[in-house]
Coordinates of C-alpha atoms in Angstrom, one line a residue:
M234 CA -9.0 9.6 32.7
V235 CA -10.2 6.0 33.2
K236 CA -9.0 5.1 29.7
Y237 CA -5.5 6.4 30.4
T238 CA -5.4 4.6 33.7
S239 CA -6.4 1.3 32.1
F240 CA -3.9 1.8 29.3
F241 CA -1.0 2.2 31.7
R242 CA -2.2 -0.8 33.7
A243 CA -2.2 -2.9 30.5
I244 CA 1.4 -1.8 29.8
I245 CA 2.6 -2.6 33.3
F246 CA 0.8 -6.0 33.2
F247 CA 2.3 -6.8 29.8
F248 CA 5.9 -6.1 30.8
S249 CA 5.5 -8.0 34.1
R250 CA 4.4 -11.0 32.1
I251 CA 7.4 -10.7 29.9
L252 CA 9.8 -10.8 32.9
H253 CA 8.0 -13.7 34.4
E254 CA 7.5 -15.8 31.2
H255 CA 11.0 -15.1 29.9
Y256 CA 12.4 -17.4 32.6
K257 CA 9.5 -19.8 33.2
T258 CA 8.2 -20.6 29.7
P259 CA 11.0 -22.7 28.2
K260 CA 10.7 -25.5 30.8
Y261 CA 6.9 -25.4 30.5
L262 CA 7.0 -25.7 26.8
H263 CA 9.5 -28.5 26.9
R264 CA 7.4 -30.4 29.3
K265 CA 4.2 -29.9 27.3
V266 CA 5.8 -31.1 24.0
I267 CA 7.0 -34.2 25.6
N268 CA 3.6 -35.0 27.1
V269 CA 1.9 -34.5 23.7
L270 CA 4.4 -36.7 21.9
N271 CA 4.2 -39.5 24.5
T272 CA 0.5 -39.6 25.1
T273 CA -0.6 -39.5 21.4
Q274 CA 2.2 -41.6 20.0
I275 CA 3.0 -39.1 17.3
K276 CA 5.5 -40.1 14.7
L277 CA 7.9 -37.3 13.8
K278 CA 9.3 -37.2 10.3
Y279 CA 11.9 -35.0 8.7
P280 CA 11.4 -35.3 4.9
S281 CA 14.2 -34.0 2.8
F282 CA 11.8 -32.2 0.5
I283 CA 8.3 -31.2 1.8
G284 CA 6.8 -31.4 -1.6
S285 CA 7.7 -35.1 -2.2
N286 CA 5.2 -37.9 -2.5
E287 CA 6.5 -39.2 0.7
L288 CA 4.5 -36.7 2.6
L289 CA 1.1 -37.1 1.0
S290 CA 0.1 -40.1 -1.1
S291 CA -2.2 -39.3 -4.0
D292 CA -4.3 -42.4 -3.6
S293 CA -5.7 -41.3 -0.2
E294 CA -6.0 -37.6 -0.5
D295 CA -9.8 -37.6 0.2
D296 CA -9.2 -39.5 3.5
Q297 CA -6.5 -37.1 4.8
T298 CA -7.0 -34.2 7.1
L299 CA -4.2 -31.8 7.4
I300 CA -3.4 -29.6 10.4
F301 CA -0.5 -27.3 9.6
N302 CA 1.3 -24.3 11.2
V303 CA 0.7 -21.4 8.8
E304 CA 4.0 -19.6 9.2
E305 CA 6.2 -22.7 9.3
T306 CA 4.5 -24.6 6.5
L307 CA 3.7 -21.9 4.0
L308 CA 6.0 -18.9 4.5
R309 CA 9.6 -19.0 3.2
S310 CA 10.7 -16.3 5.7
S311 CA 10.8 -17.0 9.4
S312 CA 10.8 -13.2 10.3
M313 CA 7.4 -11.8 11.3
F314 CA 8.7 -8.3 11.6
P315 CA 7.5 -7.1 8.1
Y316 CA 3.8 -8.0 8.9
F317 CA 3.8 -6.2 12.2
M318 CA 5.5 -3.2 10.5
L319 CA 2.7 -3.1 8.0
V320 CA 0.2 -3.1 10.9
A321 CA 2.1 -0.4 12.7
F322 CA 2.5 1.8 9.6
E323 CA -0.9 1.3 7.9
A324 CA -3.2 0.9 10.9
G325 CA -1.1 3.0 13.3
S326 CA 1.1 5.9 12.3
L327 CA 4.6 6.9 11.2
L328 CA 5.7 7.3 14.8
R329 CA 4.4 3.9 15.8
A330 CA 6.3 2.3 12.9
L331 CA 9.5 4.2 13.9
L332 CA 9.1 3.0 17.5
L333 CA 8.8 -0.7 16.3
L334 CA 11.9 -0.3 14.2
V335 CA 13.9 1.3 17.1
L336 CA 12.8 -1.5 19.5
Y337 CA 13.4 -4.3 17.1
P338 CA 17.1 -4.9 18.1
F339 CA 15.9 -5.1 21.7
I340 CA 13.1 -7.5 20.8
C341 CA 15.6 -9.8 19.1
M342 CA 17.3 -10.3 22.5
F343 CA 14.3 -12.2 23.8
S344 CA 12.9 -15.6 22.8
K345 CA 10.8 -15.9 19.7
E346 CA 7.6 -16.1 21.7
M347 CA 8.4 -13.1 23.8
G348 CA 9.5 -11.1 20.8
L349 CA 6.2 -11.9 19.2
K350 CA 4.2 -10.6 22.2
M351 CA 6.3 -7.4 22.2
M352 CA 5.6 -6.7 18.6
V353 CA 1.9 -7.3 19.1
M354 CA 2.0 -4.8 22.0
V355 CA 3.8 -2.1 19.9
S356 CA 1.7 -2.7 16.7
F357 CA -1.8 -3.1 18.1
C358 CA -2.1 -1.2 21.4
G359 CA -4.6 1.6 20.9
I360 CA -5.8 0.5 17.5
K361 CA -9.6 0.5 17.1
K362 CA -11.0 -2.9 16.5
D363 CA -13.9 -1.9 14.2
G364 CA -11.7 0.2 11.9
F365 CA -9.0 -2.5 11.5
V366 CA -8.9 -3.4 7.8
V367 CA -5.2 -4.2 7.3
G368 CA -5.8 -7.9 7.8
R369 CA -8.0 -8.2 4.7
A370 CA -6.8 -5.1 2.6
V371 CA -3.0 -5.0 3.1
L372 CA -1.5 -8.2 4.6
P373 CA -2.7 -10.8 2.1
K374 CA -0.5 -9.4 -0.7
F375 CA 2.7 -9.6 1.3
F376 CA 1.7 -13.0 2.7
L377 CA 1.1 -14.4 -0.8
E378 CA 4.4 -13.0 -2.0
D379 CA 6.2 -15.0 0.8
V380 CA 4.4 -18.3 0.2
G381 CA 6.6 -21.2 -0.9
L382 CA 5.4 -23.2 -3.9
E383 CA 6.5 -26.5 -2.3
G384 CA 4.6 -25.9 0.9
F385 CA 1.5 -24.7 -0.9
E386 CA 1.4 -27.7 -3.2
V387 CA 1.3 -30.0 -0.1
V388 CA -1.4 -28.1 1.6
K389 CA -3.7 -27.9 -1.4
K390 CA -3.6 -31.7 -1.9
C391 CA -5.7 -32.4 1.2
K392 CA -9.5 -32.2 1.0
R393 CA -9.8 -31.1 4.7
K394 CA -7.2 -28.7 6.0
M395 CA -6.9 -26.4 9.0
G396 CA -4.2 -23.8 9.7
V397 CA -3.0 -22.9 13.1
S398 CA -1.0 -19.7 13.6
N399 CA 1.0 -18.0 16.3
L400 CA 0.0 -14.6 14.9
P401 CA -3.2 -12.8 15.9
H402 CA -6.3 -14.2 14.1
V403 CA -7.1 -10.8 12.5
M404 CA -3.8 -10.8 10.7
V405 CA -4.0 -14.2 9.0
E406 CA -7.7 -15.1 8.6
S407 CA -8.3 -13.4 5.3
F408 CA -5.1 -14.5 3.8
V409 CA -5.5 -18.2 4.7
K410 CA -9.3 -18.6 4.2
E411 CA -10.0 -16.3 1.2
Y412 CA -6.9 -16.6 -0.8
L413 CA -5.6 -20.1 0.0
E414 CA -9.1 -21.7 0.4
V415 CA -8.2 -23.3 3.7
D416 CA -11.3 -24.5 5.6
Y417 CA -10.4 -23.0 8.9
V418 CA -7.7 -21.1 10.6
V419 CA -7.1 -20.7 14.4
G420 CA -4.9 -17.8 15.5
K421 CA -4.3 -15.9 18.7
E422 CA -7.2 -13.7 19.9
L423 CA -6.4 -10.1 20.9
K424 CA -7.8 -8.6 24.0
V425 CA -10.1 -5.6 23.5
Y426 CA -11.1 -2.8 25.9
N427 CA -13.8 -0.3 25.0
G428 CA -13.5 -1.2 21.3
Y429 CA -9.7 -0.9 21.2
F430 CA -6.9 -3.5 21.1
I431 CA -4.8 -3.3 24.2
G432 CA -1.9 -5.3 22.7
L433 CA -2.3 -8.5 24.6
M434 CA -3.1 -12.0 23.3
E435 CA -5.4 -14.4 24.9
D436 CA -4.5 -18.1 25.4
N437 CA -7.3 -19.8 23.5
N438 CA -5.7 -23.2 23.4
K439 CA -7.8 -24.4 26.3
K440 CA -11.0 -23.6 24.4
I441 CA -10.3 -26.0 21.6
D442 CA -8.9 -29.2 23.1
N443 CA -11.2 -32.0 21.9
V444 CA -12.1 -33.8 18.7
H445 CA -15.6 -32.4 18.6
D446 CA -14.2 -28.9 18.2
L447 CA -12.1 -30.1 15.3
K448 CA -15.0 -31.8 13.6
H449 CA -17.2 -28.7 14.1
M450 CA -14.6 -26.4 12.5
L451 CA -13.8 -28.6 9.6
G452 CA -17.4 -29.5 8.9
E453 CA -19.0 -33.0 8.7
G454 CA -16.7 -35.9 8.1
E455 CA -15.3 -38.7 10.1
I456 CA -12.2 -37.0 11.4
K457 CA -11.4 -40.0 13.7
G458 CA -11.5 -42.5 10.8
S459 CA -9.4 -40.4 8.5
K460 CA -5.7 -40.0 8.5
V461 CA -4.9 -36.9 10.4
I462 CA -1.4 -35.6 9.6
G463 CA 0.4 -32.4 10.7
I464 CA 3.1 -30.1 9.4
S465 CA 5.0 -27.8 11.6
G466 CA 8.5 -26.3 12.0
T467 CA 9.5 -26.9 15.6
K468 CA 8.5 -29.1 18.4
A469 CA 7.6 -26.0 20.4
S470 CA 4.8 -25.2 17.9
L471 CA 3.3 -28.6 18.5
T472 CA 1.8 -27.5 21.9
H473 CA -1.3 -26.4 20.0
P474 CA -4.1 -28.9 21.1
F475 CA -5.1 -29.9 17.6
F476 CA -1.7 -31.5 16.9
R477 CA -2.7 -34.2 19.5
F478 CA -5.0 -35.8 16.9
C479 CA -2.2 -36.2 14.3
K480 CA -0.9 -39.7 13.7
E481 CA 2.1 -38.3 11.8
I482 CA 3.8 -34.9 12.0
Y483 CA 6.3 -33.6 9.5
L484 CA 8.7 -31.0 10.6
T485 CA 10.2 -28.4 8.2
N486 CA 13.4 -26.5 8.9
E487 CA 15.2 -23.3 7.7
E488 CA 17.6 -25.1 5.4
M489 CA 14.7 -26.8 3.6
K490 CA 12.7 -23.6 3.3
R491 CA 15.6 -21.7 1.8
K492 CA 15.3 -24.0 -1.3
W493 CA 11.6 -23.3 -1.8
Q494 CA 10.5 -21.3 -4.8
A495 CA 8.1 -18.3 -4.6
L496 CA 4.5 -19.2 -5.4
P497 CA 3.7 -17.6 -8.9
S498 CA 0.8 -15.3 -9.0
E499 CA -0.9 -17.4 -11.7
N500 CA -1.0 -20.3 -9.2
Y501 CA -3.0 -18.3 -6.6
P502 CA -6.3 -20.2 -5.9
K503 CA -8.0 -16.8 -5.9
P504 CA -6.4 -13.9 -7.9
L505 CA -5.2 -10.9 -5.9
I506 CA -7.0 -8.0 -7.7
F507 CA -7.5 -5.5 -4.9
H508 CA -5.2 -4.5 -2.1
D509 CA -4.6 -1.3 -0.1
G510 CA -1.9 0.4 1.9
R511 CA 0.9 2.9 1.1
L512 CA 3.9 0.7 1.3
A513 CA 5.0 -0.9 -2.0
L514 CA 8.1 -2.5 -0.6
R515 CA 8.3 -5.4 1.8
P516 CA 9.2 -3.7 5.1
T517 CA 12.1 -5.9 6.3
P518 CA 14.3 -4.3 9.0
T519 CA 16.9 -3.1 6.4
S520 CA 14.3 -1.8 3.9
T521 CA 12.3 0.0 6.6
L522 CA 15.5 1.7 7.8
A523 CA 16.2 2.8 4.3
L524 CA 12.7 4.1 4.0
F525 CA 13.0 6.3 7.1
M526 CA 16.3 7.6 5.9
W527 CA 14.8 8.5 2.6
L528 CA 11.6 9.9 4.0
P529 CA 12.8 13.5 4.8
F530 CA 14.4 13.9 1.4
G531 CA 11.5 12.2 -0.3
I532 CA 9.0 14.7 1.1
I533 CA 11.1 17.7 0.0
L534 CA 11.5 16.1 -3.5
A535 CA 7.8 15.5 -3.8
I536 CA 7.0 19.1 -3.0
F537 CA 9.7 20.3 -5.4
R538 CA 8.3 18.1 -8.2
G539 CA 4.7 19.3 -7.5
V540 CA 5.7 23.0 -7.5
I541 CA 7.5 22.5 -10.9
A542 CA 4.5 20.7 -12.4
L543 CA 2.0 23.4 -11.1
T544 CA 3.9 26.5 -11.9
L545 CA 6.0 26.0 -15.1
P546 CA 4.9 25.4 -18.7
Q547 CA 5.1 21.8 -19.8
R548 CA 8.0 22.3 -22.2
I549 CA 10.1 23.7 -19.3
A550 CA 8.8 21.4 -16.6
T551 CA 9.3 18.2 -18.5
P552 CA 13.1 18.2 -18.6
I553 CA 13.3 19.3 -15.0
L554 CA 11.0 16.5 -13.8
T555 CA 13.0 14.0 -15.8
F556 CA 16.1 15.2 -14.1
T557 CA 14.6 14.6 -10.7
G558 CA 14.0 10.9 -11.6
I559 CA 10.4 10.8 -13.1
R560 CA 10.3 8.7 -16.3
L561 CA 7.6 9.1 -18.9
L562 CA 7.6 6.5 -21.7
T563 CA 5.3 7.2 -24.7
S564 CA 4.4 5.0 -27.6
A565 CA 1.7 5.2 -30.3
T566 CA 0.2 2.7 -32.7
T567 CA -1.5 5.5 -34.6
S568 CA 0.0 8.7 -36.0
N569 CA -2.9 11.0 -35.2
P570 CA -6.1 10.0 -33.3
K571 CA -8.0 12.9 -34.9
S572 CA -6.9 15.4 -37.5
S573 CA -7.2 18.9 -36.0
S574 CA -9.0 20.4 -39.0
K575 CA -10.4 23.9 -38.7
G576 CA -13.9 22.6 -39.6
D577 CA -13.9 20.1 -36.8
K578 CA -15.4 21.8 -33.7
K579 CA -15.2 18.8 -31.4
G580 CA -12.1 17.8 -29.4
Q581 CA -10.6 14.4 -29.1
L582 CA -12.0 11.9 -26.6
Y583 CA -9.3 9.9 -24.9
V584 CA -10.3 6.8 -22.9
C585 CA -7.7 5.3 -20.5
N586 CA -7.5 2.8 -17.8
H587 CA -7.0 4.2 -14.3
K588 CA -3.7 3.7 -12.3
T589 CA -3.4 6.9 -10.2
L590 CA -5.0 10.3 -10.0
L591 CA -2.1 11.6 -12.2
D592 CA -3.2 9.7 -15.3
P593 CA -4.7 12.7 -17.1
L594 CA -1.7 14.8 -16.2
F595 CA 0.8 12.4 -17.6
L596 CA -1.3 12.0 -20.7
S597 CA -1.3 15.7 -21.1
Y598 CA 2.5 15.7 -20.9
A599 CA 2.8 12.9 -23.4
L600 CA 0.6 14.7 -25.9
S601 CA 2.1 18.2 -25.1
K602 CA -1.3 19.8 -25.0
P603 CA -3.9 20.7 -22.4
L604 CA -6.7 18.3 -21.6
T605 CA -9.9 18.4 -19.5
A606 CA -10.5 15.4 -17.2
V607 CA -13.8 14.2 -15.9
T608 CA -13.5 12.4 -12.6
Y609 CA -15.5 10.5 -10.0
S610 CA -15.3 11.6 -6.3
L611 CA -12.1 13.6 -6.6
S612 CA -11.2 15.4 -3.4
R613 CA -11.6 19.1 -3.3
V614 CA -7.9 19.6 -2.5
S615 CA -6.9 17.6 -5.6
E616 CA -9.4 19.7 -7.7
I617 CA -7.9 22.9 -6.5
L618 CA -4.2 21.9 -7.1
A619 CA -4.8 20.1 -10.4
P620 CA -2.7 21.8 -13.2
I621 CA -5.3 20.8 -15.8
K622 CA -9.1 21.4 -15.8
T623 CA -11.1 18.8 -13.9
V624 CA -14.9 18.3 -13.9
R625 CA -16.7 16.1 -11.4
L626 CA -19.3 13.7 -12.7
T627 CA -22.7 13.4 -10.9
R628 CA -23.3 9.7 -11.6
D629 CA -26.6 10.7 -13.4
R630 CA -26.3 9.3 -16.9
D631 CA -28.2 12.1 -18.8
Q632 CA -26.6 14.9 -16.8
D633 CA -23.1 13.5 -17.2
G634 CA -23.7 12.9 -20.9
N635 CA -24.7 16.5 -21.5
M636 CA -21.7 17.7 -19.6
M637 CA -19.2 15.6 -21.5
E638 CA -20.8 16.6 -24.8
K639 CA -20.3 20.3 -23.8
L640 CA -16.7 19.7 -22.7
L641 CA -15.9 17.9 -26.0
N642 CA -17.1 20.9 -27.9
E643 CA -14.7 23.1 -26.0
G644 CA -11.6 20.9 -26.4
D645 CA -9.9 17.5 -25.8
L646 CA -11.4 15.4 -23.1
V647 CA -10.0 12.4 -21.1
V648 CA -12.1 9.9 -19.1
C649 CA -11.2 6.9 -17.0
P650 CA -14.4 4.7 -17.3
E651 CA -13.2 2.2 -14.6
G652 CA -14.1 4.9 -12.1
T653 CA -11.4 3.9 -9.7
T654 CA -7.7 2.8 -9.7
C655 CA -6.5 -0.8 -9.8
R656 CA -2.8 -1.6 -8.9
E657 CA -2.6 -5.1 -10.2
P658 CA -2.6 -6.2 -13.9
F659 CA -6.4 -6.3 -14.1
L660 CA -9.0 -4.0 -15.8
L661 CA -12.3 -3.3 -14.0
R662 CA -15.5 -3.0 -16.0
F663 CA -15.7 0.1 -18.2
S664 CA -18.7 2.3 -17.8
P665 CA -20.3 2.7 -21.3
L666 CA -21.2 6.4 -21.0
F667 CA -18.3 7.5 -23.2
A668 CA -19.3 5.2 -26.1
E669 CA -22.0 7.7 -27.3
M670 CA -20.0 10.8 -26.9
D671 CA -17.9 10.8 -30.1
D672 CA -17.4 8.7 -33.2
K673 CA -13.6 8.6 -32.9
I674 CA -12.6 7.3 -29.5
A675 CA -8.8 7.1 -28.7
P676 CA -8.0 4.3 -26.2
V677 CA -5.0 5.0 -24.1
A678 CA -3.2 2.2 -22.1
M679 CA -1.6 3.5 -18.9
D680 CA 0.8 1.8 -16.6
C681 CA 3.0 3.0 -13.7
H682 CA 5.8 1.6 -11.6
V683 CA 6.8 2.6 -8.0
T684 CA 9.3 1.1 -5.6
M685 CA 8.5 2.6 -2.2
F686 CA 5.0 4.1 -2.0
Y687 CA 1.7 3.6 -3.7
G688 CA 0.1 6.7 -5.1
T689 CA -3.5 5.3 -4.5
T690 CA -5.6 4.5 -1.5
A691 CA -9.0 3.2 -0.7
S692 CA -9.3 4.0 3.0
G693 CA -6.7 6.8 3.5
L694 CA -6.6 10.5 2.5
K695 CA -6.9 10.7 -1.3
C696 CA -5.5 14.2 -1.4
L697 CA -2.1 12.7 -0.4
D698 CA -2.1 10.3 -3.3
P699 CA 0.0 12.5 -5.6
I700 CA 2.4 13.3 -2.8
F701 CA 3.1 9.6 -2.1
F702 CA 3.6 8.9 -5.8
L703 CA 6.0 11.8 -6.2
M704 CA 7.9 10.6 -3.0
N705 CA 9.2 7.6 -4.9
P706 CA 12.9 7.8 -5.9
R707 CA 12.3 6.9 -9.6
P708 CA 8.6 6.7 -10.4
S709 CA 7.7 5.9 -14.0
Y710 CA 4.7 6.1 -16.3
T711 CA 4.0 4.4 -19.6
V712 CA 1.5 5.9 -22.0
Q713 CA 0.4 4.0 -25.1
L714 CA -1.8 5.6 -27.7
L715 CA -3.9 3.0 -29.5
E716 CA -5.9 2.9 -32.7
T717 CA -9.1 4.9 -32.6
V718 CA -12.4 3.0 -32.2
S719 CA -15.8 3.9 -33.7
G720 CA -18.3 4.8 -31.0
L721 CA -21.2 7.1 -31.8
S722 CA -21.9 5.9 -35.3
T723 CA -21.9 2.2 -34.4
C724 CA -24.3 2.9 -31.5
Q725 CA -26.6 4.9 -33.7
D726 CA -26.9 2.3 -36.5
R727 CA -27.3 -0.3 -33.8
S728 CA -24.6 -2.5 -35.1
Q729 CA -23.2 -2.5 -31.6
S730 CA -24.5 -1.3 -28.3
R731 CA -22.7 1.1 -26.0
F732 CA -21.8 -1.9 -23.8
D733 CA -20.2 -3.6 -26.7
V734 CA -18.1 -0.6 -27.5
A735 CA -17.0 -0.2 -23.9
N736 CA -16.0 -3.9 -23.7
H737 CA -14.1 -3.6 -27.0
V738 CA -12.1 -0.6 -25.7
Q739 CA -11.4 -2.5 -22.5
R740 CA -10.1 -5.5 -24.4
E741 CA -7.9 -3.4 -26.6
I742 CA -6.3 -1.7 -23.6
G743 CA -6.0 -5.0 -21.8
E744 CA -4.3 -6.8 -24.7
S745 CA -1.8 -3.9 -25.1
L746 CA -0.8 -4.0 -21.4
N747 CA -1.2 -7.8 -21.0
F748 CA -3.8 -7.1 -18.3
Q749 CA -6.8 -9.4 -17.6
C750 CA -10.3 -7.9 -18.1
T751 CA -12.8 -8.3 -15.3
T752 CA -16.4 -7.4 -14.6
L753 CA -15.6 -6.0 -11.2
T754 CA -16.6 -2.4 -10.4
R755 CA -15.7 0.5 -8.2
K756 CA -18.2 -0.6 -5.7
D757 CA -16.7 -4.1 -5.5
K758 CA -13.3 -2.6 -4.7
Y759 CA -14.4 -0.3 -1.9
L760 CA -16.6 -2.9 -0.3
I761 CA -13.7 -5.3 -0.1
L762 CA -11.0 -2.8 1.0
A763 CA -12.8 -0.1 3.0
G764 CA -16.3 -1.4 3.7
N765 CA -18.1 1.4 1.8
N766 CA -19.2 2.3 -1.7
G767 CA -16.3 4.7 -2.3
V768 CA -18.3 7.9 -2.6
V769 CA -16.2 10.9 -1.4

């Protein structure tokens, strides 16, 4: 009862602040900006192109300290709605996301600052602080896709750089520090009660208002003796205390940012390999509206597709599924991985990279024959509903090896040695267990494309992964059968180790898909995205 009373008090306090600050804030902001500009003698500049040499001279990069507004210096879009929609949808619920969408026209009637506070209230109120992983698992992908190349090139030139943000700190910290390699970022702190966000932001500007704080955050270095410059978008954003130490401030504008190019993924300081969340589209107001309009029909369509795949034979189900929008593209660089002679008792071992839980099923449809799939940590619901035979591995090498040997003697077997899915064009390290199972290993390169929902998750319910994949209007799968690789014989004569065979198969699949091979593992993925080792 006490929690509910405090919750309603927080809501009443929030809206009372809105009514008060909506009329009082503009004069206060205007006065504070003038005071900052007058007392520190800041020179405001409006460069025609933010990436020009006029802004940062290359001969003094080591002596320059850059203080920049994250949203107005890096992001091409001025709308913060997509990022709060991601928080509402991924960390909250479908109803919370719908509420934010319905309230957005009303939010647009207020000032930018008030609208930001209202979106914070709707998106964060009642979210558990300890379980909030959206900031490091979901948002960095969408932030990086919105970064302008011109703004990024300016920021990376400086040796010392600090970002200030109008967004909550938990939303921007991982994106700015881990992926853009900025030394420090200062954002709004969210108030917490009993371990839950209450949807209000603290005014932490008063805590960081002297040069000692700046030197402490940026590390050792003569900040006073260096040339401290700033980049922002509006004079209102210059009220942050750190902008007082800037000798020059450059202001961007919407016309300038519309000319910026998107930052190519190959230019990311740190590659984006892992990310989580269900939404594959950028949730702008129009795309979010389209999503909610599609959702009822998408659920019915996903159920229909699932029933067809589970109940009908493949030769009948394939044309029906194709008619519903599912596309399966198959290619082969070899005519027959293994001849099915009567004297050959063993089945064919297929080794594929892992995109979704449906990889073995689509491979079975591509080959038009039944397969047995060995899996790691597959949910019980998925095991029960799977239209093909699935066997769970125990992670004990000897026991799993004997099991796979037995399954191969019974028929064709498919294994995904990555152990987990990867959405981006990267391949995780292949477990070498399969290398000693058969002499003829058939690598299979798998890729999929979705437009609305991802069919994988690290922190959500894995049993819903196939449903989300089938909810896409036109999901597609590409299956490439590659030339067979010698496995057992090369390991027995010691010409290659099982690790060499596994790495060779990984490279073959990577080259066919134009994916980059990595040494990252399943454990690395789940520690980054969910904070656990991924065992279900």
